[in-house]
């Protein structure tokens, strides 16, 4: 189990509802290993460090699930997901789904390492005491893990009882009723659909290829009015997804909130220090949001969505030993490649890049 707050590897959080129940931190580590591998092709890291981390994370989740005779599926009970106002819930969708992905990826890496690095695999398995049947068990758990989904609403329910809690709409709340985290007692927070931060919408971004556009749109529309953004980690996530859905005004509004969080002291705690994760999120609003950068099944893709009034956006990207220099303007984008030839995609269309060449590509009107 990966700690939620740490200095030396041990759990240092003083809050039980976070330190012991926000167990999705391990799935974030597995996701980071996968993302790093896709972007760099650095198999040496995977064999030397990543595989061991993935094995231990998968072992944790295989031991953490429970079998539900009623559902005839595996479930994960008593967790706190990314939304920190929903404490000790059953089947947080984000947690279940990312645990499923971590289990699948760990099993895939185990199979691959056994073939491509047999000596290293035997040494690692021996050192960790890994039984031959364990990767198969991970696949079994992943295949049978319950993922909440409501077909009538077309959304992934945040957890087992989210729809049964008291309805909440941030736009209708009285000004003196917010921030909820400071003005509401815990029992009211836990009984309400008021959310501190992105949860299912975060899942839509992190596992972007797994969900069709209509599901992303439905989840965004359902959860956005319920989210108070009292976590500094929330506005940037909604900016990413608003940009992907073509909602430029909302994407820019959330970007400004993220970028100005400390300058405007939005959350009232800037005196304690800078929100470094939010600062990173603001950068990603520009690159992943307005620049539309994604890595889809090993291919670097771009779907730019400049805010109204922006005349130019320029940035560089390192990808598998190459550097791409990008300039995005409202009507077109220019790409220069340094390094070996590379095929990317822009707005879904394949683009072949040649070393040193500058490609100018038209962009659809806003």
Short mmCIF file of C-alpha atoms in Angstrom, two decimals:
data_model
loop_
_atom_site.label_atom_id
_atom_site.label_comp_id
_atom_site.label_asym_id
_atom_site.label_seq_id
_atom_site.Cartn_x
_atom_site.Cartn_y
_atom_site.Cartn_z
CA UNK A 1 0.00 0.00 0.00
CA UNK A 2 1.49 3.32 -1.10
CA UNK A 3 1.30 6.05 1.58
CA UNK A 4 -0.91 9.08 1.07
CA UNK A 5 1.44 11.51 2.86
CA UNK A 6 5.06 10.60 3.53
CA UNK A 7 8.53 11.93 4.26
CA UNK A 8 10.46 8.67 4.57
CA UNK A 9 8.20 6.04 3.00
CA UNK A 10 5.99 5.52 6.07
CA UNK A 11 2.48 6.95 6.24
CA UNK A 12 2.64 10.40 7.87
CA UNK A 13 -0.94 11.61 7.49
CA UNK A 14 -2.69 12.40 10.76
CA UNK A 15 -6.14 11.86 9.27
CA UNK A 16 -7.49 8.31 9.26
CA UNK A 17 -10.08 9.04 6.56
CA UNK A 18 -7.28 10.06 4.19
CA UNK A 19 -4.09 8.32 5.30
CA UNK A 20 -5.63 4.88 5.65
CA UNK A 21 -8.53 5.04 3.19
CA UNK A 22 -7.18 6.95 0.17
CA UNK A 23 -5.64 3.79 -1.18
CA UNK A 24 -5.81 4.83 -4.83
CA UNK A 25 -2.33 6.34 -4.48
CA UNK A 26 -0.90 2.97 -5.51
CA UNK A 27 -2.90 2.99 -8.72
CA UNK A 28 -1.47 6.45 -9.48
CA UNK A 29 2.05 5.04 -9.21
CA UNK A 30 1.14 2.21 -11.61
CA UNK A 31 -0.41 4.75 -13.99
CA UNK A 32 2.73 6.91 -13.86
CA UNK A 33 4.94 3.91 -14.72
CA UNK A 34 2.72 3.10 -17.70
CA UNK A 35 2.62 6.73 -18.90
CA UNK A 36 6.39 7.10 -18.53
CA UNK A 37 6.99 3.91 -20.51
CA UNK A 38 4.67 5.01 -23.33
CA UNK A 39 6.34 8.41 -23.59
CA UNK A 40 9.96 7.24 -23.39
CA UNK A 41 10.17 3.56 -24.36
CA UNK A 42 12.56 3.19 -21.40
CA UNK A 43 12.35 -0.56 -20.81
CA UNK A 44 15.46 -0.52 -18.61
CA UNK A 45 13.50 1.45 -16.00
CA UNK A 46 10.61 -0.99 -16.30
CA UNK A 47 12.77 -4.07 -15.76
CA UNK A 48 14.93 -2.60 -13.00
CA UNK A 49 12.36 -0.65 -10.97
CA UNK A 50 8.87 -0.54 -12.48
CA UNK A 51 8.14 -4.27 -12.53
CA UNK A 52 8.84 -4.66 -8.81
CA UNK A 53 6.59 -1.70 -7.95
CA UNK A 54 3.81 -3.06 -10.18
CA UNK A 55 4.01 -6.53 -8.64
CA UNK A 56 3.68 -5.21 -5.10
CA UNK A 57 0.86 -2.82 -6.05
CA UNK A 58 -1.02 -5.67 -7.77
CA UNK A 59 -0.54 -7.91 -4.76
CA UNK A 60 -2.07 -5.24 -2.55
CA UNK A 61 -5.18 -4.89 -4.71
CA UNK A 62 -5.61 -8.63 -5.14
CA UNK A 63 -5.67 -8.87 -1.33
CA UNK A 64 -7.85 -5.79 -0.88
CA UNK A 65 -10.90 -6.84 -2.91
CA UNK A 66 -13.82 -8.82 -1.50
CA UNK A 67 -16.21 -11.16 -3.30
CA UNK A 68 -19.84 -9.99 -3.34
CA UNK A 69 -22.25 -12.95 -3.55
CA UNK A 70 -25.07 -10.53 -4.38
CA UNK A 71 -23.28 -8.95 -7.33
CA UNK A 72 -21.21 -12.03 -8.14
CA UNK A 73 -18.30 -9.65 -8.66
CA UNK A 74 -15.31 -8.40 -6.73
CA UNK A 75 -15.86 -5.18 -4.80
CA UNK A 76 -13.68 -2.72 -2.86
CA UNK A 77 -15.34 -1.53 0.32
CA UNK A 78 -14.52 1.21 2.83
CA UNK A 79 -12.32 3.63 0.88
CA UNK A 80 -12.06 7.34 0.26
CA UNK A 81 -11.63 8.21 -3.40
CA UNK A 82 -10.25 11.46 -4.84
CA UNK A 83 -13.38 13.30 -3.59
CA UNK A 84 -12.40 13.78 0.04
CA UNK A 85 -15.92 14.67 1.16
CA UNK A 86 -17.11 11.10 0.44
CA UNK A 87 -15.37 9.23 3.25
CA UNK A 88 -15.39 5.45 3.79
CA UNK A 89 -17.61 4.57 0.84
CA UNK A 90 -17.99 1.29 -1.02
CA UNK A 91 -16.95 0.92 -4.65
CA UNK A 92 -15.58 4.33 -5.42
CA UNK A 93 -15.57 4.19 -9.21
CA UNK A 94 -12.18 5.87 -9.60
CA UNK A 95 -10.57 3.49 -7.13
CA UNK A 96 -12.15 0.35 -8.60
CA UNK A 97 -11.37 1.28 -12.18
CA UNK A 98 -7.77 2.32 -11.60
CA UNK A 99 -7.19 -0.78 -9.44
CA UNK A 100 -8.46 -2.87 -12.35
CA UNK A 101 -6.01 -1.10 -14.68
CA UNK A 102 -3.10 -1.56 -12.26
CA UNK A 103 -3.82 -5.29 -11.98
CA UNK A 104 -4.04 -5.71 -15.75
CA UNK A 105 -0.87 -3.74 -16.41
CA UNK A 106 1.11 -5.60 -13.74
CA UNK A 107 0.08 -8.94 -15.27
CA UNK A 108 1.00 -7.74 -18.78
CA UNK A 109 4.43 -6.54 -17.63
CA UNK A 110 5.02 -9.83 -15.79
CA UNK A 111 4.23 -11.83 -18.94
CA UNK A 112 6.39 -9.58 -21.08
CA UNK A 113 9.36 -9.61 -18.72
CA UNK A 114 9.24 -13.41 -18.45
CA UNK A 115 9.68 -13.60 -22.25
CA UNK A 116 12.02 -10.66 -22.92
CA UNK A 117 14.13 -10.77 -19.74
CA UNK A 118 13.88 -14.36 -18.49
CA UNK A 119 16.95 -14.23 -16.24
CA UNK A 120 15.93 -10.91 -14.72
CA UNK A 121 12.38 -12.17 -14.28
CA UNK A 122 13.47 -15.33 -12.47
CA UNK A 123 15.71 -13.30 -10.17
CA UNK A 124 12.94 -10.78 -9.41
CA UNK A 125 10.27 -13.43 -8.85
CA UNK A 126 12.62 -15.36 -6.59
CA UNK A 127 13.53 -12.30 -4.53
CA UNK A 128 9.86 -11.31 -4.09
CA UNK A 129 8.64 -14.87 -3.53
CA UNK A 130 6.20 -14.46 -6.43
CA UNK A 131 4.15 -17.59 -7.00
CA UNK A 132 3.56 -18.60 -10.66
CA UNK A 133 -0.22 -18.37 -10.25
CA UNK A 134 -0.26 -14.77 -8.95
CA UNK A 135 -0.36 -12.91 -12.31
CA UNK A 136 -3.29 -15.09 -13.37
CA UNK A 137 -5.05 -14.17 -10.13
CA UNK A 138 -4.56 -10.49 -10.90
CA UNK A 139 -6.24 -10.95 -14.27
CA UNK A 140 -9.13 -12.83 -12.66
CA UNK A 141 -9.70 -10.06 -10.11
CA UNK A 142 -9.44 -7.33 -12.76
CA UNK A 143 -11.95 -9.08 -15.04
CA UNK A 144 -14.42 -9.55 -12.19
CA UNK A 145 -14.10 -6.16 -10.50
CA UNK A 146 -17.35 -4.19 -10.20
CA UNK A 147 -17.34 -0.82 -12.03
CA UNK A 148 -20.32 1.39 -11.12
CA UNK A 149 -22.35 2.60 -14.10
CA UNK A 150 -25.89 3.96 -14.34
CA UNK A 151 -27.34 3.25 -17.81
CA UNK A 152 -30.34 5.54 -17.28
CA UNK A 153 -28.15 8.58 -16.65
CA UNK A 154 -25.28 7.38 -18.82
CA UNK A 155 -22.78 8.11 -16.03
CA UNK A 156 -20.38 6.23 -13.82
CA UNK A 157 -21.72 6.58 -10.29
CA UNK A 158 -19.06 7.90 -7.96
CA UNK A 159 -19.80 5.14 -5.44
CA UNK A 160 -22.54 2.79 -4.29
CA UNK A 161 -24.69 5.41 -2.54
CA UNK A 162 -23.82 8.66 -4.30
CA UNK A 163 -27.19 8.97 -6.04
CA UNK A 164 -29.00 8.38 -2.74
CA UNK A 165 -27.36 11.32 -1.00
CA UNK A 166 -28.89 14.80 -0.69
CA UNK A 167 -28.82 16.63 -4.03
CA UNK A 168 -26.46 19.59 -4.34
CA UNK A 169 -25.86 22.24 -7.00
CA UNK A 170 -23.02 24.70 -6.43
CA UNK A 171 -24.74 27.30 -8.61
CA UNK A 172 -27.78 27.38 -6.29
CA UNK A 173 -25.92 27.40 -2.98
CA UNK A 174 -26.13 30.48 -0.77
CA UNK A 175 -22.87 32.49 -0.79
CA UNK A 176 -22.46 32.10 2.97
CA UNK A 177 -22.89 28.30 2.67
CA UNK A 178 -19.51 27.87 0.98
CA UNK A 179 -16.78 26.72 1.31
CA UNK A 180 -18.61 23.62 2.46
CA UNK A 181 -15.49 22.06 3.97
CA UNK A 182 -15.22 24.90 6.49
CA UNK A 183 -18.88 25.66 7.13
CA UNK A 184 -20.58 22.26 7.11
CA UNK A 185 -20.28 19.58 9.79
CA UNK A 186 -18.85 16.29 8.55
CA UNK A 187 -22.15 14.42 8.77
CA UNK A 188 -23.71 16.93 6.37
CA UNK A 189 -20.81 16.65 3.91
CA UNK A 190 -21.01 12.86 3.95
CA UNK A 191 -24.78 12.88 3.41
CA UNK A 192 -24.61 15.33 0.50
CA UNK A 193 -23.63 15.10 -3.16
CA UNK A 194 -21.37 18.13 -2.63
CA UNK A 195 -17.92 17.17 -3.89
CA UNK A 196 -14.60 18.67 -2.88
CA UNK A 197 -12.84 17.91 -6.17
CA UNK A 198 -12.83 16.01 -9.45
CA UNK A 199 -13.35 12.27 -9.01
CA UNK A 200 -15.09 10.49 -11.90
CA UNK A 201 -14.07 13.40 -14.16
CA UNK A 202 -10.44 12.77 -13.12
CA UNK A 203 -10.89 9.16 -14.21
CA UNK A 204 -12.22 10.35 -17.60
CA UNK A 205 -8.99 12.30 -18.09
CA UNK A 206 -6.49 9.74 -16.80
CA UNK A 207 -7.99 6.78 -18.69
CA UNK A 208 -8.94 8.95 -21.62
CA UNK A 209 -9.06 6.27 -24.32
CA UNK A 210 -11.33 3.99 -22.31
CA UNK A 211 -14.46 6.13 -22.49
CA UNK A 212 -16.44 7.32 -25.54
CA UNK A 213 -17.14 11.06 -25.96
CA UNK A 214 -20.79 10.78 -24.93
CA UNK A 215 -19.82 9.15 -21.60
CA UNK A 216 -17.21 11.83 -20.91
CA UNK A 217 -19.75 14.53 -21.72
CA UNK A 218 -22.47 12.99 -19.53
CA UNK A 219 -20.13 12.61 -16.55
CA UNK A 220 -18.79 16.16 -16.95
CA UNK A 221 -22.30 17.64 -17.10
CA UNK A 222 -23.50 15.59 -14.11
CA UNK A 223 -20.60 16.17 -11.73
CA UNK A 224 -19.49 19.70 -12.64
CA UNK A 225 -22.35 21.51 -10.81
CA UNK A 226 -21.78 19.33 -7.73
CA UNK A 227 -18.05 20.11 -7.45
CA UNK A 228 -17.05 22.97 -5.13
CA UNK A 229 -13.35 22.88 -6.16
CA UNK A 230 -12.25 23.35 -2.57
CA UNK A 231 -9.21 21.27 -3.46
CA UNK A 232 -6.43 22.97 -5.41
CA UNK A 233 -6.17 19.81 -7.53
CA UNK A 234 -9.65 20.19 -9.03
CA UNK A 235 -9.89 23.20 -11.40
CA UNK A 236 -7.09 22.00 -13.70
CA UNK A 237 -8.83 18.64 -14.21
CA UNK A 238 -12.07 20.32 -15.24
CA UNK A 239 -10.07 22.62 -17.55
CA UNK A 240 -8.54 19.60 -19.32
CA UNK A 241 -11.86 17.94 -19.88
CA UNK A 242 -13.73 21.13 -20.83
CA UNK A 243 -11.11 21.76 -23.52
CA UNK A 244 -11.45 18.21 -24.82
CA UNK A 245 -15.22 18.64 -25.01
CA UNK A 246 -14.80 21.89 -26.97
CA UNK A 247 -16.02 24.14 -24.14
CA UNK A 248 -13.39 26.83 -24.50
CA UNK A 249 -14.91 29.37 -22.11
CA UNK A 250 -15.20 26.86 -19.27
CA UNK A 251 -11.71 25.50 -19.99
CA UNK A 252 -10.22 29.00 -19.80
CA UNK A 253 -12.18 29.90 -16.66
CA UNK A 254 -10.93 26.81 -14.85
CA UNK A 255 -7.40 27.41 -16.13
CA UNK A 256 -7.42 30.94 -14.66
CA UNK A 257 -8.67 29.61 -11.35
CA UNK A 258 -5.84 27.06 -11.26
CA UNK A 259 -3.13 29.47 -12.45
CA UNK A 260 -4.17 32.26 -10.05
CA UNK A 261 -4.91 30.02 -7.07
CA UNK A 262 -2.06 31.33 -4.91
CA UNK A 263 -2.08 34.87 -6.33
CA UNK A 264 -5.76 35.32 -5.44
CA UNK A 265 -5.57 33.02 -2.38
CA UNK A 266 -8.71 31.27 -3.66
CA UNK A 267 -8.65 28.58 -0.95
CA UNK A 268 -7.55 30.91 1.85
CA UNK A 269 -4.38 29.00 2.75
CA UNK A 270 -1.68 30.51 0.54
CA UNK A 271 0.12 31.64 3.71
CA UNK A 272 1.06 27.98 4.24
CA UNK A 273 3.03 27.83 0.98
CA UNK A 274 2.57 27.40 -2.74
CA UNK A 275 0.27 24.73 -4.16
CA UNK A 276 2.92 23.06 -6.30
CA UNK A 277 0.61 20.36 -7.67
CA UNK A 278 -1.83 23.04 -8.81
CA UNK A 279 1.03 24.94 -10.46
CA UNK A 280 1.93 21.77 -12.37
CA UNK A 281 -1.75 21.31 -13.20
CA UNK A 282 -1.85 24.84 -14.64
CA UNK A 283 1.01 23.95 -16.99
CA UNK A 284 -0.84 20.82 -18.04
CA UNK A 285 -3.98 22.92 -18.69
CA UNK A 286 -1.96 24.61 -21.42
CA UNK A 287 -0.24 21.51 -22.84
CA UNK A 288 -2.90 18.80 -22.39
CA UNK A 289 -5.88 21.13 -22.45
CA UNK A 290 -5.35 23.93 -24.98
CA UNK A 291 -2.61 22.04 -26.82
CA UNK A 292 -4.71 18.88 -26.76
CA UNK A 293 -1.74 16.55 -26.17
CA UNK A 294 -2.49 12.90 -25.51
CA UNK A 295 -0.62 9.62 -26.00
CA UNK A 296 -3.11 7.20 -27.53
CA UNK A 297 -1.97 3.59 -27.78
CA UNK A 298 1.63 4.62 -28.23
CA UNK A 299 0.93 7.48 -30.67
CA UNK A 300 1.44 11.14 -29.81
CA UNK A 301 -1.72 13.07 -30.68
CA UNK A 302 -2.83 16.72 -30.64
CA UNK A 303 -6.30 18.29 -30.73
CA UNK A 304 -5.69 22.00 -30.10
CA UNK A 305 -8.39 24.15 -28.50
CA UNK A 306 -7.08 27.70 -28.03
CA UNK A 307 -9.05 30.03 -25.77
CA UNK A 308 -10.73 32.95 -27.50
CA UNK A 309 -8.31 35.85 -27.86
CA UNK A 310 -5.15 33.75 -27.67
CA UNK A 311 -3.06 34.45 -30.77
CA UNK A 312 -0.29 31.91 -30.27
CA UNK A 313 0.74 29.02 -28.05
CA UNK A 314 4.21 27.49 -28.32
CA UNK A 315 5.81 24.64 -26.41
CA UNK A 316 8.17 21.69 -26.84
CA UNK A 317 7.55 18.00 -26.19
CA UNK A 318 10.06 15.20 -25.70
CA UNK A 319 8.77 11.87 -26.94
CA UNK A 320 10.79 8.67 -27.33
CA UNK A 321 14.10 10.42 -27.91
CA UNK A 322 12.70 13.10 -30.21
CA UNK A 323 11.81 16.74 -29.62
CA UNK A 324 8.77 18.36 -31.20
CA UNK A 325 8.60 22.16 -31.40
CA UNK A 326 4.98 23.28 -31.70
CA UNK A 327 3.40 26.64 -32.50
CA UNK A 328 -0.39 26.77 -32.41
CA UNK A 329 -2.40 29.69 -33.80
CA UNK A 330 -6.16 29.93 -34.28
CA UNK A 331 -6.12 28.83 -37.94
CA UNK A 332 -3.12 26.50 -38.08
CA UNK A 333 -0.30 24.82 -36.21
CA UNK A 334 3.37 24.36 -37.11
CA UNK A 335 5.44 21.37 -36.00
CA UNK A 336 9.20 20.93 -36.32
CA UNK A 337 10.75 17.57 -35.44
CA UNK A 338 14.25 17.09 -34.06
CA UNK A 339 15.29 13.44 -34.15
CA UNK A 340 14.18 10.35 -36.03
CA UNK A 341 11.08 10.37 -38.23
CA UNK A 342 7.83 10.05 -36.34
CA UNK A 343 4.15 9.55 -37.12
CA UNK A 344 1.73 11.48 -34.94
CA UNK A 345 -1.95 12.40 -35.22
CA UNK A 346 -3.60 15.84 -35.33
CA UNK A 347 -7.35 16.00 -34.81
CA UNK A 348 -7.52 12.29 -35.52
CA UNK A 349 -5.65 12.39 -38.85
CA UNK A 350 -2.21 10.75 -39.20
CA UNK A 351 0.71 13.10 -39.86
CA UNK A 352 4.15 11.83 -40.91
CA UNK A 353 6.97 14.04 -39.61
CA UNK A 354 10.48 14.03 -41.05
CA UNK A 355 13.57 15.15 -39.13
CA UNK A 356 14.19 18.89 -39.47
CA UNK A 357 11.05 19.43 -41.52
CA UNK A 358 8.49 22.08 -40.58
CA UNK A 359 4.88 21.01 -41.16
CA UNK A 360 2.07 23.56 -41.25
CA UNK A 361 -1.36 22.07 -40.68
CA UNK A 362 -4.74 23.83 -40.89
CA UNK A 363 -7.01 23.75 -37.85
CA UNK A 364 -10.81 23.73 -37.93
CA UNK A 365 -12.55 26.97 -36.91
CA UNK A 366 -13.63 27.30 -33.28
#
